[in-house]
PDB file of C-alpha atoms and ligand atoms in Angstrom:
ATOM      1  CA  UNK A   1     -12.561  10.830  -3.703  1.00 95.00           C
ATOM      2  CA  UNK A   2     -11.516   8.291  -1.134  1.00 98.00           C
ATOM      3  CA  UNK A   3     -10.069   5.451  -2.738  1.00 98.00           C
ATOM      4  CA  UNK A   4      -8.676   2.131  -1.425  1.00 98.00           C
ATOM      5  CA  UNK A   5      -6.019   0.041  -2.806  1.00 98.00           C
ATOM      6  CA  UNK A   6      -6.322  -3.886  -2.053  1.00 98.00           C
ATOM      7  CA  UNK A   7      -3.787  -6.168  -3.505  1.00 98.00           C
ATOM      8  CA  UNK A   8      -1.055  -8.472  -2.204  1.00 97.00           C
ATOM      9  CA  UNK A   9       2.333  -8.365  -0.832  1.00 96.00           C
ATOM     10  CA  UNK A  10       4.047  -6.789  -3.807  1.00 94.00           C
ATOM     11  CA  UNK A  11       1.167  -6.344  -6.292  1.00 96.00           C
ATOM     12  CA  UNK A  12       2.239  -2.558  -6.167  1.00 95.00           C
ATOM     13  CA  UNK A  13      -0.826  -0.882  -3.737  1.00 97.00           C
ATOM     14  CA  UNK A  14       2.353   1.743  -2.857  1.00 95.00           C
ATOM     15  CA  UNK A  15       3.686   2.117  -6.247  1.00 94.00           C
ATOM     16  CA  UNK A  16       0.243   2.890  -7.657  1.00 97.00           C
ATOM     17  CA  UNK A  17      -1.244   4.400  -4.469  1.00 97.00           C
ATOM     18  CA  UNK A  18       1.561   7.247  -4.770  1.00 95.00           C
ATOM     19  CA  UNK A  19       0.976   7.576  -8.569  1.00 95.00           C
ATOM     20  CA  UNK A  20      -2.888   8.420  -8.012  1.00 97.00           C
ATOM     21  CA  UNK A  21      -2.472  10.303  -5.030  1.00 97.00           C
ATOM     22  CA  UNK A  22       0.318  12.303  -6.531  1.00 95.00           C
ATOM     23  CA  UNK A  23      -1.363  12.822 -10.366  1.00 95.00           C
ATOM     24  CA  UNK A  24      -5.027  13.652  -8.429  1.00 95.00           C
ATOM     25  CA  UNK A  25      -3.753  15.913  -5.652  1.00 96.00           C
ATOM     26  CA  UNK A  26      -5.056  13.322  -3.386  1.00 97.00           C
ATOM     27  CA  UNK A  27      -3.455  12.536   0.065  1.00 98.00           C
ATOM     28  CA  UNK A  28      -1.615   9.122   0.197  1.00 97.00           C
ATOM     29  CA  UNK A  29      -2.052   7.017   3.185  1.00 97.00           C
ATOM     30  CA  UNK A  30       0.149   4.115   3.752  1.00 97.00           C
ATOM     31  CA  UNK A  31      -0.364   2.286   7.104  1.00 97.00           C
ATOM     32  CA  UNK A  32       3.164   0.477   6.426  1.00 95.00           C
ATOM     33  CA  UNK A  33       4.902   3.647   6.153  1.00 94.00           C
ATOM     34  CA  UNK A  34       3.695   5.436   8.894  1.00 96.00           C
ATOM     35  CA  UNK A  35       4.512   1.710  11.125  1.00 96.00           C
ATOM     36  CA  UNK A  36       8.252   1.840   9.489  1.00 94.00           C
ATOM     37  CA  UNK A  37       8.742   5.642  10.496  1.00 93.00           C
ATOM     38  CA  UNK A  38       7.906   4.980  14.165  1.00 95.00           C
ATOM     39  CA  UNK A  39      10.158   2.176  13.780  1.00 94.00           C
ATOM     40  CA  UNK A  40      12.736   3.788  12.162  1.00 92.00           C
ATOM     41  CA  UNK A  41      12.924   6.860  14.382  1.00 95.00           C
ATOM     42  CA  UNK A  42      12.435   4.356  17.543  1.00 96.00           C
ATOM     43  CA  UNK A  43       9.429   6.160  19.058  1.00 97.00           C
ATOM     44  CA  UNK A  44       7.543   4.239  21.705  1.00 97.00           C
ATOM     45  CA  UNK A  45       4.995   3.089  19.047  1.00 96.00           C
ATOM     46  CA  UNK A  46       7.535   1.910  17.004  1.00 96.00           C
ATOM     47  CA  UNK A  47       9.386   0.138  19.395  1.00 97.00           C
ATOM     48  CA  UNK A  48       5.702  -1.409  20.736  1.00 97.00           C
ATOM     49  CA  UNK A  49       5.327  -2.486  16.631  1.00 97.00           C
ATOM     50  CA  UNK A  50       8.381  -3.658  15.589  1.00 97.00           C
ATOM     51  CA  UNK A  51       8.123  -7.395  16.811  1.00 97.00           C
ATOM     52  CA  UNK A  52       5.106  -7.582  14.762  1.00 97.00           C
ATOM     53  CA  UNK A  53       6.120  -6.163  11.440  1.00 96.00           C
ATOM     54  CA  UNK A  54       9.340  -8.005  11.073  1.00 94.00           C
ATOM     55  CA  UNK A  55       8.213 -10.917  11.179  1.00 95.00           C
ATOM     56  CA  UNK A  56       4.995 -10.424   8.918  1.00 95.00           C
ATOM     57  CA  UNK A  57       2.179  -9.992  11.651  1.00 97.00           C
ATOM     58  CA  UNK A  58      -0.576  -7.450  11.727  1.00 98.00           C
ATOM     59  CA  UNK A  59       0.014  -5.097  14.537  1.00 98.00           C
ATOM     60  CA  UNK A  60      -2.964  -5.243  16.824  1.00 98.00           C
ATOM     61  CA  UNK A  61      -6.168  -3.620  15.796  1.00 98.00           C
ATOM     62  CA  UNK A  62      -6.612  -0.878  18.699  1.00 97.00           C
ATOM     63  CA  UNK A  63      -3.264   0.537  17.736  1.00 97.00           C
ATOM     64  CA  UNK A  64      -3.753   0.392  13.575  1.00 98.00           C
ATOM     65  CA  UNK A  65      -6.962   2.354  14.229  1.00 97.00           C
ATOM     66  CA  UNK A  66      -6.035   5.005  16.016  1.00 96.00           C
ATOM     67  CA  UNK A  67      -3.253   5.973  13.985  1.00 96.00           C
ATOM     68  CA  UNK A  68      -5.846   5.806  11.075  1.00 97.00           C
ATOM     69  CA  UNK A  69      -8.440   7.596  12.499  1.00 97.00           C
ATOM     70  CA  UNK A  70      -6.148  10.289  13.623  1.00 96.00           C
ATOM     71  CA  UNK A  71      -4.393  10.682  10.118  1.00 97.00           C
ATOM     72  CA  UNK A  72      -8.019  10.515   8.014  1.00 97.00           C
ATOM     73  CA  UNK A  73      -8.262  13.872  10.422  1.00 96.00           C
ATOM     74  CA  UNK A  74      -5.400  15.675   8.961  1.00 97.00           C
ATOM     75  CA  UNK A  75      -6.309  18.613   7.028  1.00 97.00           C
ATOM     76  CA  UNK A  76      -4.480  17.407   3.778  1.00 97.00           C
ATOM     77  CA  UNK A  77      -7.609  14.626   3.610  1.00 98.00           C
ATOM     78  CA  UNK A  78     -10.215  16.931   3.113  1.00 97.00           C
ATOM     79  CA  UNK A  79     -10.044  17.022  -0.734  1.00 97.00           C
ATOM     80  CA  UNK A  80      -9.886  12.891  -0.291  1.00 98.00           C
ATOM     81  CA  UNK A  81      -7.160  10.279   0.114  1.00 98.00           C
ATOM     82  CA  UNK A  82      -6.023   6.676  -1.216  1.00 98.00           C
ATOM     83  CA  UNK A  83      -5.879   4.317   1.494  1.00 98.00           C
ATOM     84  CA  UNK A  84      -2.799   1.589   0.953  1.00 98.00           C
ATOM     85  CA  UNK A  85      -2.749  -1.115   3.474  1.00 96.00           C
ATOM     86  CA  UNK A  86      -5.851  -0.359   5.256  1.00 98.00           C
ATOM     87  CA  UNK A  87      -8.570  -2.066   6.413  1.00 98.00           C
ATOM     88  CA  UNK A  88      -7.329  -5.580   6.531  1.00 98.00           C
ATOM     89  CA  UNK A  89      -9.576  -7.479   8.727  1.00 98.00           C
ATOM     90  CA  UNK A  90     -13.401  -7.355  10.028  1.00 98.00           C
ATOM     91  CA  UNK A  91     -12.614  -4.907  12.623  1.00 98.00           C
ATOM     92  CA  UNK A  92     -10.374  -2.446  10.591  1.00 98.00           C
ATOM     93  CA  UNK A  93     -13.354  -2.454   7.996  1.00 98.00           C
ATOM     94  CA  UNK A  94     -16.161  -1.322  10.726  1.00 98.00           C
ATOM     95  CA  UNK A  95     -14.019   1.314  12.531  1.00 97.00           C
ATOM     96  CA  UNK A  96     -13.216   2.498   8.652  1.00 98.00           C
ATOM     97  CA  UNK A  97     -16.978   2.956   8.344  1.00 97.00           C
ATOM     98  CA  UNK A  98     -17.900   5.064  11.177  1.00 97.00           C
ATOM     99  CA  UNK A  99     -15.208   7.834  10.085  1.00 96.00           C
ATOM    100  CA  UNK A 100     -15.193   7.516   6.247  1.00 96.00           C
ATOM    101  CA  UNK A 101     -16.864   7.164   3.144  1.00 97.00           C
ATOM    102  CA  UNK A 102     -14.918   5.030   0.703  1.00 98.00           C
ATOM    103  CA  UNK A 103     -16.164   5.752  -3.275  1.00 97.00           C
ATOM    104  CA  UNK A 104     -13.788   3.641  -5.189  1.00 98.00           C
ATOM    105  CA  UNK A 105     -11.625   0.189  -4.387  1.00 98.00           C
ATOM    106  CA  UNK A 106      -9.337  -1.137  -6.578  1.00 98.00           C
ATOM    107  CA  UNK A 107      -7.956  -4.664  -6.317  1.00 98.00           C
ATOM    108  CA  UNK A 108      -4.816  -5.681  -7.930  1.00 98.00           C
ATOM    109  CA  UNK A 109      -4.667  -8.893  -8.833  1.00 98.00           C
ATOM    110  CA  UNK A 110      -1.385 -11.049  -8.532  1.00 98.00           C
ATOM    111  CA  UNK A 111      -0.192 -14.481  -8.250  1.00 97.00           C
ATOM    112  CA  UNK A 112       1.656 -15.368  -4.923  1.00 96.00           C
ATOM    113  CA  UNK A 113       4.597 -16.657  -7.277  1.00 95.00           C
ATOM    114  CA  UNK A 114       4.400 -13.375  -8.861  1.00 95.00           C
ATOM    115  CA  UNK A 115       4.220 -11.347  -5.599  1.00 94.00           C
ATOM    116  CA  UNK A 116       7.351 -13.152  -4.267  1.00 93.00           C
ATOM    117  CA  UNK A 117       9.515 -12.755  -7.357  1.00 91.00           C
ATOM    118  CA  UNK A 118       8.917  -8.481  -6.596  1.00 91.00           C
ATOM    119  CA  UNK A 119       9.551  -8.446  -3.177  1.00 93.00           C
ATOM    120  CA  UNK A 120      12.987 -10.268  -3.657  1.00 90.00           C
ATOM    121  CA  UNK A 121      14.028  -7.333  -5.859  1.00 91.00           C
ATOM    122  CA  UNK A 122      12.271  -4.375  -4.283  1.00 93.00           C
ATOM    123  CA  UNK A 123      14.271  -1.492  -2.876  1.00 95.00           C
ATOM    124  CA  UNK A 124      12.340   0.669  -0.386  1.00 93.00           C
ATOM    125  CA  UNK A 125      13.064   4.650   0.181  1.00 93.00           C
ATOM    126  CA  UNK A 126      11.901   6.056   3.742  1.00 87.00           C
ATOM    127  CA  UNK A 127       9.997   8.429   1.930  1.00 88.00           C
ATOM    128  CA  UNK A 128       7.775   5.687   0.611  1.00 85.00           C
ATOM    129  CA  UNK A 129       8.640   5.232  -3.094  1.00 90.00           C
ATOM    130  CA  UNK A 130       9.386   1.818  -3.941  1.00 91.00           C
ATOM    131  CA  UNK A 131      11.844   0.827  -6.721  1.00 95.00           C
ATOM    132  CA  UNK A 132      12.662  -2.492  -8.342  1.00 94.00           C
ATOM    133  CA  UNK A 133      16.103  -3.702  -9.151  1.00 93.00           C
ATOM    134  CA  UNK A 134      14.605  -5.059 -12.576  1.00 91.00           C
ATOM    135  CA  UNK A 135      10.991  -3.509 -13.080  1.00 91.00           C
ATOM    136  CA  UNK A 136      11.631  -0.270 -11.829  1.00 93.00           C
ATOM    137  CA  UNK A 137      15.257   0.784 -11.079  1.00 95.00           C
ATOM    138  CA  UNK A 138      16.087   4.060  -9.458  1.00 96.00           C
ATOM    139  CA  UNK A 139      18.028   6.539 -11.761  1.00 96.00           C
ATOM    140  CA  UNK A 140      21.392   6.652  -9.650  1.00 97.00           C
ATOM    141  CA  UNK A 141      21.700   3.034  -8.091  1.00 96.00           C
ATOM    142  CA  UNK A 142      20.715   2.712  -4.563  1.00 96.00           C
ATOM    143  CA  UNK A 143      19.408   6.498  -4.297  1.00 97.00           C
ATOM    144  CA  UNK A 144      15.757   7.510  -4.195  1.00 97.00           C
ATOM    145  CA  UNK A 145      14.899   9.955  -7.675  1.00 96.00           C
ATOM    146  CA  UNK A 146      12.283  11.721  -5.588  1.00 93.00           C
ATOM    147  CA  UNK A 147      14.436  12.694  -2.136  1.00 95.00           C
ATOM    148  CA  UNK A 148      17.662  11.671  -2.792  1.00 96.00           C
ATOM    149  CA  UNK A 149      17.634   9.296   0.209  1.00 95.00           C
ATOM    150  CA  UNK A 150      19.621   6.065   0.496  1.00 97.00           C
ATOM    151  CA  UNK A 151      17.511   2.878  -1.130  1.00 97.00           C
ATOM    152  CA  UNK A 152      17.063  -0.200   1.682  1.00 95.00           C
ATOM    153  CA  UNK A 153      15.762  -3.704   1.475  1.00 94.00           C
ATOM    154  CA  UNK A 154      12.687  -3.785   3.959  1.00 92.00           C
ATOM    155  CA  UNK A 155      13.097  -5.863   6.738  1.00 90.00           C
ATOM    156  CA  UNK A 156       9.869  -7.867   6.187  1.00 93.00           C
ATOM    157  CA  UNK A 157      10.888  -8.855   2.888  1.00 93.00           C
ATOM    158  CA  UNK A 158      12.448 -12.176   3.907  1.00 90.00           C
ATOM    159  CA  UNK A 159      10.715 -15.477   2.881  1.00 90.00           C
ATOM    160  CA  UNK A 160       9.322 -16.560   5.971  1.00 92.00           C
ATOM    161  CA  UNK A 161       7.494 -13.272   6.443  1.00 94.00           C
ATOM    162  CA  UNK A 162       6.689 -13.022   2.726  1.00 94.00           C
ATOM    163  CA  UNK A 163       5.019 -16.320   3.415  1.00 94.00           C
ATOM    164  CA  UNK A 164       2.996 -14.930   6.810  1.00 96.00           C
ATOM    165  CA  UNK A 165       1.884 -11.616   5.159  1.00 96.00           C
ATOM    166  CA  UNK A 166       0.372 -13.612   1.960  1.00 97.00           C
ATOM    167  CA  UNK A 167      -1.591 -15.892   4.060  1.00 97.00           C
ATOM    168  CA  UNK A 168      -2.791 -13.051   6.092  1.00 98.00           C
ATOM    169  CA  UNK A 169      -3.990 -11.358   2.634  1.00 98.00           C
ATOM    170  CA  UNK A 170      -6.041 -14.173   1.723  1.00 98.00           C
ATOM    171  CA  UNK A 171      -7.066 -15.038   4.928  1.00 98.00           C
ATOM    172  CA  UNK A 172      -8.473 -11.690   6.669  1.00 98.00           C
ATOM    173  CA  UNK A 173      -8.181  -9.227   3.747  1.00 98.00           C
ATOM    174  CA  UNK A 174      -9.734 -10.804   0.739  1.00 98.00           C
ATOM    175  CA  UNK A 175     -13.158 -11.877   2.672  1.00 98.00           C
ATOM    176  CA  UNK A 176     -13.376  -7.536   2.753  1.00 98.00           C
ATOM    177  CA  UNK A 177     -14.184  -7.668  -0.531  1.00 98.00           C
ATOM    178  CA  UNK A 178     -17.809  -8.950  -0.779  1.00 98.00           C
ATOM    179  CA  UNK A 179     -18.543  -5.664   1.394  1.00 98.00           C
ATOM    180  CA  UNK A 180     -17.369  -3.463  -1.375  1.00 98.00           C
ATOM    181  CA  UNK A 181     -18.817  -5.628  -4.106  1.00 98.00           C
ATOM    182  CA  UNK A 182     -22.283  -5.166  -2.610  1.00 98.00           C
ATOM    183  CA  UNK A 183     -21.833  -1.317  -3.078  1.00 97.00           C
ATOM    184  CA  UNK A 184     -20.680  -2.005  -7.022  1.00 97.00           C
ATOM    185  CA  UNK A 185     -16.977   0.126  -6.017  1.00 97.00           C
ATOM    186  CA  UNK A 186     -14.969  -2.568  -6.168  1.00 98.00           C
ATOM    187  CA  UNK A 187     -13.174  -2.734  -9.222  1.00 98.00           C
ATOM    188  CA  UNK A 188     -10.200  -5.490 -10.232  1.00 98.00           C
ATOM    189  CA  UNK A 189      -7.109  -4.673 -12.524  1.00 98.00           C
ATOM    190  CA  UNK A 190      -4.726  -7.144 -13.751  1.00 98.00           C
ATOM    191  CA  UNK A 191      -0.866  -6.579 -11.691  1.00 98.00           C
ATOM    192  CA  UNK A 192       0.921  -9.008 -13.929  1.00 97.00           C
ATOM    193  CA  UNK A 193       1.040  -6.249 -16.586  1.00 97.00           C
ATOM    194  CA  UNK A 194       3.977  -3.433 -16.265  1.00 95.00           C
ATOM    195  CA  UNK A 195       3.454  -0.519 -13.728  1.00 95.00           C
ATOM    196  CA  UNK A 196       2.500   1.704 -16.543  1.00 96.00           C
ATOM    197  CA  UNK A 197      -0.345  -0.496 -18.084  1.00 97.00           C
ATOM    198  CA  UNK A 198      -1.837  -1.360 -13.990  1.00 98.00           C
ATOM    199  CA  UNK A 199      -1.780   2.422 -14.040  1.00 97.00           C
ATOM    200  CA  UNK A 200      -3.642   2.969 -16.894  1.00 97.00           C
ATOM    201  CA  UNK A 201      -6.601   0.656 -15.843  1.00 97.00           C
ATOM    202  CA  UNK A 202      -6.726   2.343 -12.781  1.00 97.00           C
ATOM    203  CA  UNK A 203      -7.349   5.587 -14.256  1.00 96.00           C
ATOM    204  CA  UNK A 204      -9.741   4.069 -16.458  1.00 96.00           C
ATOM    205  CA  UNK A 205     -12.016   2.026 -14.090  1.00 95.00           C
ATOM    206  CA  UNK A 206     -12.253   5.224 -11.600  1.00 93.00           C
ATOM    207  CA  UNK A 207     -13.097   7.272 -14.885  1.00 89.00           C
ATOM    208  CA  UNK A 208     -10.106   9.685 -13.974  1.00 81.00           C
ATOM    209  CA  UNK A 209      -7.671  10.699 -16.758  1.00 70.00           C
ATOM    210  CA  UNK A 210      -4.483  11.930 -16.022  1.00 62.00           C
ATOM    211  CA  UNK A 211      -1.820  14.395 -17.670  1.00 55.00           C
ATOM    212  CA  UNK A 212       1.290  13.824 -15.601  1.00 50.00           C
ATOM    213  CA  UNK A 213       0.683   9.806 -15.640  1.00 54.00           C
ATOM    214  CA  UNK A 214       3.633   7.864 -14.628  1.00 56.00           C
ATOM    215  CA  UNK A 215       6.141  10.350 -15.716  1.00 52.00           C
ATOM    216  CA  UNK A 216       8.242  11.404 -12.268  1.00 40.00           C
ATOM    217  CA  UNK A 217       8.482   7.700 -11.243  1.00 41.00           C
ATOM    218  CA  UNK A 218      10.507   6.336 -14.276  1.00 38.00           C
ATOM    219  CA  UNK A 219      13.828   5.754 -14.874  1.00 34.00           C
ATOM    220  CA  UNK A 220      14.147   7.617 -18.358  1.00 29.00           C
TER     221      UNK A 220
HETATM  222  P1  AP5 B 301       2.500  -2.795   4.416  1.00 54.15           P
HETATM  223  O1  AP5 B 301       3.693  -1.574   4.003  1.00 54.15           O
HETATM  224  O2  AP5 B 301       1.563  -2.169   3.578  1.00 54.15           O
HETATM  225  O3  AP5 B 301       3.502  -4.051   2.864  1.00 54.15           O
HETATM  226  P2  AP5 B 301       2.155  -5.097   2.082  1.00 54.15           P
HETATM  227  O4  AP5 B 301       0.658  -4.707   2.374  1.00 54.15           O
HETATM  228  O5  AP5 B 301       3.074  -6.598   2.701  1.00 54.15           O
HETATM  229  O6  AP5 B 301       2.526  -4.570   0.818  1.00 54.15           O
HETATM  230  P3  AP5 B 301       3.820  -4.433   0.249  1.00 54.15           P
HETATM  231  O7  AP5 B 301       4.256  -3.045   0.327  1.00 54.15           O
HETATM  232  O8  AP5 B 301       4.764  -5.411   0.161  1.00 54.15           O
HETATM  233  O9  AP5 B 301       3.547  -4.320  -1.280  1.00 54.15           O
HETATM  234  P4  AP5 B 301       2.939  -3.173  -2.225  1.00 54.15           P
HETATM  235  O10 AP5 B 301       1.691  -3.962  -2.910  1.00 54.15           O
HETATM  236  O11 AP5 B 301       2.958  -1.718  -1.759  1.00 54.15           O
HETATM  237  O12 AP5 B 301       4.333  -3.497  -3.285  1.00 54.15           O
HETATM  238  P5  AP5 B 301       4.850  -2.023  -3.834  1.00 54.15           P
HETATM  239  O13 AP5 B 301       3.938  -1.102  -4.515  1.00 54.15           O
HETATM  240  O14 AP5 B 301       5.866  -1.805  -2.876  1.00 54.15           O
HETATM  241  O15 AP5 B 301       2.809  -3.242   5.223  1.00 54.15           O
HETATM  242  C1  AP5 B 301       3.726  -3.861   6.003  1.00 54.15           C
HETATM  243  C2  AP5 B 301       3.453  -4.436   7.558  1.00 54.15           C
HETATM  244  O16 AP5 B 301       2.678  -3.412   8.557  1.00 54.15           O
HETATM  245  C3  AP5 B 301       2.547  -5.598   7.585  1.00 54.15           C
HETATM  246  O17 AP5 B 301       3.150  -6.705   7.168  1.00 54.15           O
HETATM  247  C4  AP5 B 301       1.854  -5.334   8.982  1.00 54.15           C
HETATM  248  O18 AP5 B 301       2.536  -5.926  10.253  1.00 54.15           O
HETATM  249  C5  AP5 B 301       1.993  -3.600   9.169  1.00 54.15           C
HETATM  250  N1  AP5 B 301       0.998  -3.252   8.544  1.00 54.15           N
HETATM  251  C6  AP5 B 301       0.306  -2.211   7.517  1.00 54.15           C
HETATM  252  N2  AP5 B 301      -0.754  -2.387   7.513  1.00 54.15           N
HETATM  253  C7  AP5 B 301      -1.459  -2.984   8.670  1.00 54.15           C
HETATM  254  C8  AP5 B 301      -2.825  -2.840   9.213  1.00 54.15           C
HETATM  255  N3  AP5 B 301      -3.892  -2.281   8.625  1.00 54.15           N
HETATM  256  N4  AP5 B 301      -2.951  -3.393  10.091  1.00 54.15           N
HETATM  257  C9  AP5 B 301      -1.835  -4.349  10.773  1.00 54.15           C
HETATM  258  N5  AP5 B 301      -0.907  -4.164  10.519  1.00 54.15           N
HETATM  259  C10 AP5 B 301      -0.492  -3.430   9.424  1.00 54.15           C
HETATM  260  O19 AP5 B 301       5.767  -3.065  -5.311  1.00 54.15           O
HETATM  261  C11 AP5 B 301       6.566  -4.214  -5.211  1.00 54.15           C
HETATM  262  C12 AP5 B 301       7.504  -4.383  -5.659  1.00 54.15           C
HETATM  263  O20 AP5 B 301       7.312  -4.520  -7.324  1.00 54.15           O
HETATM  264  C13 AP5 B 301       8.295  -3.181  -6.062  1.00 54.15           C
HETATM  265  O21 AP5 B 301       9.941  -3.336  -5.874  1.00 54.15           O
HETATM  266  C14 AP5 B 301       8.029  -2.509  -7.593  1.00 54.15           C
HETATM  267  O22 AP5 B 301       8.812  -1.414  -7.522  1.00 54.15           O
HETATM  268  C15 AP5 B 301       7.576  -3.450  -8.045  1.00 54.15           C
HETATM  269  N6  AP5 B 301       6.542  -3.637  -8.725  1.00 54.15           N
HETATM  270  C16 AP5 B 301       5.356  -2.672  -8.583  1.00 54.15           C
HETATM  271  N7  AP5 B 301       4.329  -2.836  -9.481  1.00 54.15           N
HETATM  272  C17 AP5 B 301       4.848  -3.693 -10.740  1.00 54.15           C
HETATM  273  C18 AP5 B 301       4.780  -4.046 -12.068  1.00 54.15           C
HETATM  274  N8  AP5 B 301       3.364  -3.775 -12.307  1.00 54.15           N
HETATM  275  N9  AP5 B 301       5.530  -4.943 -12.565  1.00 54.15           N
HETATM  276  C19 AP5 B 301       6.656  -4.887 -12.250  1.00 54.15           C
HETATM  277  N10 AP5 B 301       7.126  -4.695 -10.858  1.00 54.15           N
HETATM  278  C20 AP5 B 301       6.178  -4.091  -9.901  1.00 54.15           C
HETATM  279 MG1   MG B 302       3.322  -1.273   0.064  1.00 54.15          MG
END
């Protein structure tokens, strides 16, 4: 099954996409994580895109589309994948439609006010997991439960970049929903609930039934 997760910044796309992928054996693809990997490792691509990501602008479509095309062709995607952060505009949707069939689409609904609160407490890990100082703290302060690496604040979680990212989401990404609504594969879930409750809504609308649920991601 190929799934897209949409939602404003801080709505929990990464949190939920990782859970769905892990519990159902799907590949997890986050364009944001791929870009951050290149920036951190100072690859040629990383040096080219850093100026966009840090201020909350979209990376140019030609670069983003190439990366997604390559990623979706990797063998782990044959069983299905969860896409987080792509497509974000019309050109990206057009490209996606030529390379993959999407079966289900989730939109996590969250107010901008709540999104901003979430991002101010987020701690990220280079392995892709996200934590929150209050809502989802790691077991050991500042350390990832999963890989043991040090957690960090994202450069683009500053107020100016967050404002820009939210504006782009409303202007360029939300208009894509109509395409999936017409195909009757778009489901909205309430992102204001706790992480486990959001996950349960997603499992229900996708018709999935996971045994593992959110266990590995919890603090207890
Ligand atoms: P990306 O990394 O995708 O960032 P984003 O879209 O801004 O989304 P976030 O990662 O900020 O939010 P999220 O919804 O994943 O929330 P999370 O689960 O972490 O993209 C970054 C940048 O890369 C872009 O700005 C752009 O520059 C570039 N880029 C990426 N894709 C691109 C593309 N396709 N084209 C061009 N450029 C692209 O959760 C947030 C926080 O809330 C965490 O602390 C979490 O623990 C907490 N939380 C989650 N759920 C809950 C809950 N239910 N209750 C309480 N707390 C919760
Ligand atoms: Mg994310």
